[in-house]
């Protein structure tokens, strides 16, 4: 069988340097390729789908463009820009209509990851936090290094049947149905000053459940600890997750808008 050959005259020369500079604003997943192929065709009219796909190997992966605002208190910190630009957005994941905020690309950037932890540590170092409660699963990534740096214990808050010891649980609502969050009995005590950490706040259901377990809303809550603040790397403001926190403080680094 003869190989299919694309004759040179059918495709105009492509400036690979220019292509790479443009491609840096787009991701490499198949979904992102389909999403951005039309725009790339306008930028590179001679680019057909076959050579375009073959050129994927020549370009390094970079985050998809996403408009974000810096959300820390006070003047803008230069570190926020690096953190925001390191977060990749994946469209149509995990289902159609969703723009997934992917922090795995932040973890691949040691400077951005360090900046993220440092900014949280700077905020909470002098607040006498005794426990950092991390929400499954990405709260387990950011919580432990923050806890170590400020001299607090780390407590995982997990989905049902994941913890081996005796647990207390709190139910919360999902879009369809309910779920539960669990914590080991005795891991947090009355009088503890708690920080609740997760990577992202969307509808606020999981953060609110964590606060009810710890004692964030009233003295009748499960443990009787004081929730000093909730903290997330990213906030999706349009989903109004803050409204479920009962006015309790929420600190975020980046707002996706």
GROMACS .gro file of C-alpha atoms in nm:
model
  257
    1UNK     CA    1   0.000   0.000   0.000
    2UNK     CA    2   0.140   0.336  -0.098
    3UNK     CA    3   0.175   0.605   0.162
    4UNK     CA    4  -0.039   0.912   0.129
    5UNK     CA    5   0.178   1.210   0.042
    6UNK     CA    6   0.087   1.575   0.089
    7UNK     CA    7   0.250   1.764  -0.193
    8UNK     CA    8   0.443   2.077  -0.089
    9UNK     CA    9   0.247   2.298  -0.324
   10UNK     CA   10  -0.081   2.219  -0.146
   11UNK     CA   11   0.037   2.371   0.182
   12UNK     CA   12   0.208   2.705   0.219
   13UNK     CA   13   0.512   2.727   0.446
   14UNK     CA   14   0.426   2.765   0.814
   15UNK     CA   15   0.617   2.986   1.054
   16UNK     CA   16   0.670   2.733   1.333
   17UNK     CA   17   0.803   2.994   1.573
   18UNK     CA   18   0.491   3.202   1.520
   19UNK     CA   19   0.274   2.893   1.552
   20UNK     CA   20   0.435   2.801   1.884
   21UNK     CA   21   0.390   3.153   2.017
   22UNK     CA   22   0.022   3.140   1.929
   23UNK     CA   23  -0.025   2.781   2.044
   24UNK     CA   24   0.100   2.865   2.393
   25UNK     CA   25  -0.244   3.009   2.466
   26UNK     CA   26  -0.420   2.681   2.395
   27UNK     CA   27  -0.415   2.342   2.566
   28UNK     CA   28  -0.323   2.012   2.405
   29UNK     CA   29  -0.623   1.795   2.496
   30UNK     CA   30  -0.842   1.662   2.214
   31UNK     CA   31  -1.131   1.875   2.338
   32UNK     CA   32  -0.918   2.188   2.329
   33UNK     CA   33  -0.792   2.099   1.982
   34UNK     CA   34  -1.148   2.079   1.854
   35UNK     CA   35  -1.247   2.395   2.039
   36UNK     CA   36  -0.965   2.607   1.903
   37UNK     CA   37  -0.915   2.460   1.555
   38UNK     CA   38  -1.146   2.716   1.396
   39UNK     CA   39  -0.958   3.009   1.548
   40UNK     CA   40  -0.621   2.864   1.456
   41UNK     CA   41  -0.742   2.822   1.097
   42UNK     CA   42  -0.804   3.197   1.083
   43UNK     CA   43  -0.458   3.267   1.221
   44UNK     CA   44  -0.294   3.010   0.992
   45UNK     CA   45  -0.515   2.980   0.679
   46UNK     CA   46  -0.286   2.723   0.518
   47UNK     CA   47  -0.313   2.490   0.816
   48UNK     CA   48  -0.521   2.180   0.747
   49UNK     CA   49  -0.625   1.942   1.023
   50UNK     CA   50  -0.365   1.677   0.939
   51UNK     CA   51  -0.051   1.892   0.964
   52UNK     CA   52  -0.208   2.077   1.257
   53UNK     CA   53  -0.241   1.756   1.455
   54UNK     CA   54   0.112   1.650   1.362
   55UNK     CA   55   0.242   1.982   1.494
   56UNK     CA   56   0.096   1.916   1.838
   57UNK     CA   57   0.418   1.736   1.922
   58UNK     CA   58   0.617   2.051   1.850
   59UNK     CA   59   0.435   2.277   2.095
   60UNK     CA   60   0.456   2.278   2.473
   61UNK     CA   61   0.133   2.262   2.677
   62UNK     CA   62   0.017   2.593   2.822
   63UNK     CA   63  -0.304   2.695   2.997
   64UNK     CA   64  -0.608   2.783   2.792
   65UNK     CA   65  -0.690   3.153   2.806
   66UNK     CA   66  -0.938   3.231   3.083
   67UNK     CA   67  -1.032   3.570   3.219
   68UNK     CA   68  -0.953   3.581   3.590
   69UNK     CA   69  -0.934   3.849   3.854
   70UNK     CA   70  -0.689   3.866   4.142
   71UNK     CA   71  -0.880   3.821   4.463
   72UNK     CA   72  -0.643   3.873   4.757
   73UNK     CA   73  -0.675   4.161   5.000
   74UNK     CA   74  -0.496   4.487   4.939
   75UNK     CA   75  -0.267   4.571   4.650
   76UNK     CA   76  -0.216   4.312   4.381
   77UNK     CA   77   0.066   4.072   4.460
   78UNK     CA   78   0.284   3.977   4.161
   79UNK     CA   79   0.256   3.614   4.272
   80UNK     CA   80  -0.117   3.611   4.200
   81UNK     CA   81  -0.060   3.662   3.831
   82UNK     CA   82   0.173   3.363   3.820
   83UNK     CA   83  -0.076   3.149   4.012
   84UNK     CA   84  -0.368   3.249   3.788
   85UNK     CA   85  -0.176   3.189   3.466
   86UNK     CA   86  -0.069   2.841   3.581
   87UNK     CA   87  -0.427   2.712   3.618
   88UNK     CA   88  -0.554   2.537   3.307
   89UNK     CA   89  -0.918   2.550   3.198
   90UNK     CA   90  -1.061   2.242   3.025
   91UNK     CA   91  -1.395   2.291   2.849
   92UNK     CA   92  -1.675   2.033   2.850
   93UNK     CA   93  -1.532   1.841   3.148
   94UNK     CA   94  -1.655   1.643   3.334
   95UNK     CA   95  -1.973   1.705   3.134
   96UNK     CA   96  -2.095   1.942   2.861
   97UNK     CA   97  -2.125   2.305   2.962
   98UNK     CA   98  -1.860   2.288   3.235
   99UNK     CA   99  -1.530   2.478   3.226
  100UNK     CA  100  -1.310   2.269   3.455
  101UNK     CA  101  -1.050   2.460   3.657
  102UNK     CA  102  -0.752   2.223   3.652
  103UNK     CA  103  -0.497   2.287   3.929
  104UNK     CA  104  -0.269   2.000   3.820
  105UNK     CA  105  -0.086   2.244   3.592
  106UNK     CA  106  -0.027   2.468   3.894
  107UNK     CA  107   0.132   2.171   4.072
  108UNK     CA  108   0.365   2.124   3.773
  109UNK     CA  109   0.498   2.478   3.826
  110UNK     CA  110   0.713   2.476   4.144
  111UNK     CA  111   0.717   2.856   4.165
  112UNK     CA  112   0.340   2.891   4.134
  113UNK     CA  113   0.281   2.605   4.380
  114UNK     CA  114   0.523   2.761   4.630
  115UNK     CA  115   0.360   3.102   4.586
  116UNK     CA  116   0.018   2.950   4.658
  117UNK     CA  117   0.130   2.788   4.982
  118UNK     CA  118   0.331   3.094   5.089
  119UNK     CA  119   0.036   3.330   5.045
  120UNK     CA  120  -0.186   3.115   5.262
  121UNK     CA  121   0.087   3.072   5.524
  122UNK     CA  122   0.149   3.447   5.538
  123UNK     CA  123  -0.220   3.506   5.600
  124UNK     CA  124  -0.266   3.245   5.875
  125UNK     CA  125   0.072   3.228   6.048
  126UNK     CA  126  -0.029   3.466   6.328
  127UNK     CA  127  -0.398   3.374   6.363
  128UNK     CA  128  -0.342   3.097   6.622
  129UNK     CA  129  -0.488   2.828   6.397
  130UNK     CA  130  -0.473   2.490   6.573
  131UNK     CA  131  -0.623   2.271   6.300
  132UNK     CA  132  -0.630   2.281   5.921
  133UNK     CA  133  -0.922   2.078   5.785
  134UNK     CA  134  -0.874   1.971   5.423
  135UNK     CA  135  -1.172   1.872   5.208
  136UNK     CA  136  -1.136   1.563   4.988
  137UNK     CA  137  -0.960   1.547   4.760
  138UNK     CA  138  -0.765   1.853   4.652
  139UNK     CA  139  -0.781   2.005   4.997
  140UNK     CA  140  -0.538   1.725   5.085
  141UNK     CA  141  -0.282   1.881   4.849
  142UNK     CA  142  -0.283   2.234   4.992
  143UNK     CA  143  -0.376   2.164   5.354
  144UNK     CA  144  -0.077   1.962   5.486
  145UNK     CA  145   0.202   2.204   5.382
  146UNK     CA  146   0.003   2.496   5.524
  147UNK     CA  147  -0.054   2.308   5.851
  148UNK     CA  148   0.314   2.220   5.885
  149UNK     CA  149   0.423   2.577   5.818
  150UNK     CA  150   0.191   2.733   6.078
  151UNK     CA  151   0.234   2.457   6.339
  152UNK     CA  152  -0.120   2.317   6.320
  153UNK     CA  153  -0.254   1.964   6.291
  154UNK     CA  154  -0.407   1.849   5.964
  155UNK     CA  155  -0.745   1.674   5.960
  156UNK     CA  156  -0.883   1.511   5.642
  157UNK     CA  157  -1.254   1.549   5.579
  158UNK     CA  158  -1.353   1.258   5.361
  159UNK     CA  159  -1.632   1.100   5.163
  160UNK     CA  160  -1.830   0.815   5.328
  161UNK     CA  161  -1.655   0.488   5.418
  162UNK     CA  162  -1.304   0.621   5.352
  163UNK     CA  163  -1.191   0.667   5.714
  164UNK     CA  164  -1.116   0.351   5.918
  165UNK     CA  165  -1.206   0.472   6.268
  166UNK     CA  166  -1.523   0.599   6.432
  167UNK     CA  167  -1.657   0.898   6.243
  168UNK     CA  168  -1.910   1.177   6.263
  169UNK     CA  169  -2.078   1.282   5.941
  170UNK     CA  170  -2.269   1.570   5.787
  171UNK     CA  171  -2.503   1.545   5.490
  172UNK     CA  172  -2.515   1.809   5.219
  173UNK     CA  173  -2.710   1.863   4.899
  174UNK     CA  174  -2.587   1.808   4.546
  175UNK     CA  175  -2.748   1.912   4.219
  176UNK     CA  176  -2.915   1.570   4.212
  177UNK     CA  177  -2.939   1.400   4.551
  178UNK     CA  178  -2.719   1.425   4.859
  179UNK     CA  179  -2.375   1.324   4.982
  180UNK     CA  180  -2.196   1.305   5.316
  181UNK     CA  181  -1.871   1.432   5.461
  182UNK     CA  182  -1.701   1.245   5.744
  183UNK     CA  183  -1.432   1.315   6.001
  184UNK     CA  184  -1.270   1.100   6.270
  185UNK     CA  185  -1.417   1.138   6.618
  186UNK     CA  186  -1.170   1.325   6.840
  187UNK     CA  187  -0.963   1.465   6.552
  188UNK     CA  188  -1.096   1.814   6.628
  189UNK     CA  189  -1.194   1.926   6.976
  190UNK     CA  190  -1.411   2.198   7.120
  191UNK     CA  191  -1.212   2.521   7.137
  192UNK     CA  192  -0.989   2.438   6.840
  193UNK     CA  193  -0.941   2.725   6.595
  194UNK     CA  194  -0.992   2.579   6.249
  195UNK     CA  195  -0.907   2.674   5.893
  196UNK     CA  196  -1.105   2.490   5.622
  197UNK     CA  197  -0.914   2.452   5.294
  198UNK     CA  198  -1.013   2.337   4.947
  199UNK     CA  199  -0.893   2.410   4.596
  200UNK     CA  200  -1.217   2.567   4.472
  201UNK     CA  201  -1.551   2.700   4.588
  202UNK     CA  202  -1.838   2.659   4.345
  203UNK     CA  203  -2.185   2.614   4.500
  204UNK     CA  204  -2.042   2.609   4.854
  205UNK     CA  205  -2.210   2.287   4.966
  206UNK     CA  206  -1.899   2.103   5.079
  207UNK     CA  207  -1.751   2.402   5.263
  208UNK     CA  208  -2.080   2.460   5.444
  209UNK     CA  209  -2.096   2.092   5.547
  210UNK     CA  210  -1.740   2.111   5.679
  211UNK     CA  211  -1.828   2.419   5.883
  212UNK     CA  212  -2.134   2.244   6.032
  213UNK     CA  213  -1.916   1.951   6.135
  214UNK     CA  214  -1.656   2.175   6.295
  215UNK     CA  215  -1.876   2.440   6.451
  216UNK     CA  216  -1.876   2.720   6.199
  217UNK     CA  217  -2.239   2.829   6.231
  218UNK     CA  218  -2.349   2.798   6.595
  219UNK     CA  219  -2.260   2.652   6.933
  220UNK     CA  220  -2.492   2.358   6.858
  221UNK     CA  221  -2.279   2.235   6.566
  222UNK     CA  222  -2.112   1.896   6.589
  223UNK     CA  223  -1.768   1.958   6.741
  224UNK     CA  224  -1.775   2.308   6.884
  225UNK     CA  225  -1.456   2.432   6.721
  226UNK     CA  226  -1.424   2.790   6.597
  227UNK     CA  227  -1.393   2.819   6.220
  228UNK     CA  228  -1.164   3.117   6.171
  229UNK     CA  229  -1.193   3.119   5.792
  230UNK     CA  230  -1.244   2.912   5.480
  231UNK     CA  231  -0.976   2.935   5.212
  232UNK     CA  232  -0.969   2.831   4.847
  233UNK     CA  233  -0.734   2.883   4.556
  234UNK     CA  234  -1.019   2.954   4.310
  235UNK     CA  235  -1.370   3.093   4.338
  236UNK     CA  236  -1.650   3.071   4.080
  237UNK     CA  237  -1.846   3.382   4.187
  238UNK     CA  238  -2.140   3.329   3.950
  239UNK     CA  239  -2.240   3.015   4.146
  240UNK     CA  240  -2.276   3.222   4.468
  241UNK     CA  241  -2.111   2.967   4.695
  242UNK     CA  242  -2.037   3.238   4.952
  243UNK     CA  243  -2.407   3.266   5.024
  244UNK     CA  244  -2.406   2.920   5.185
  245UNK     CA  245  -2.135   3.013   5.434
  246UNK     CA  246  -2.364   3.220   5.654
  247UNK     CA  247  -2.149   3.531   5.635
  248UNK     CA  248  -1.837   3.351   5.756
  249UNK     CA  249  -1.514   3.483   5.602
  250UNK     CA  250  -1.383   3.328   5.281
  251UNK     CA  251  -1.037   3.399   5.140
  252UNK     CA  252  -0.954   3.316   4.778
  253UNK     CA  253  -0.656   3.388   4.559
  254UNK     CA  254  -0.816   3.382   4.213
  255UNK     CA  255  -1.169   3.446   4.088
  256UNK     CA  256  -1.268   3.286   3.759
  257UNK     CA  257  -1.497   3.533   3.579
   0.00000   0.00000   0.00000
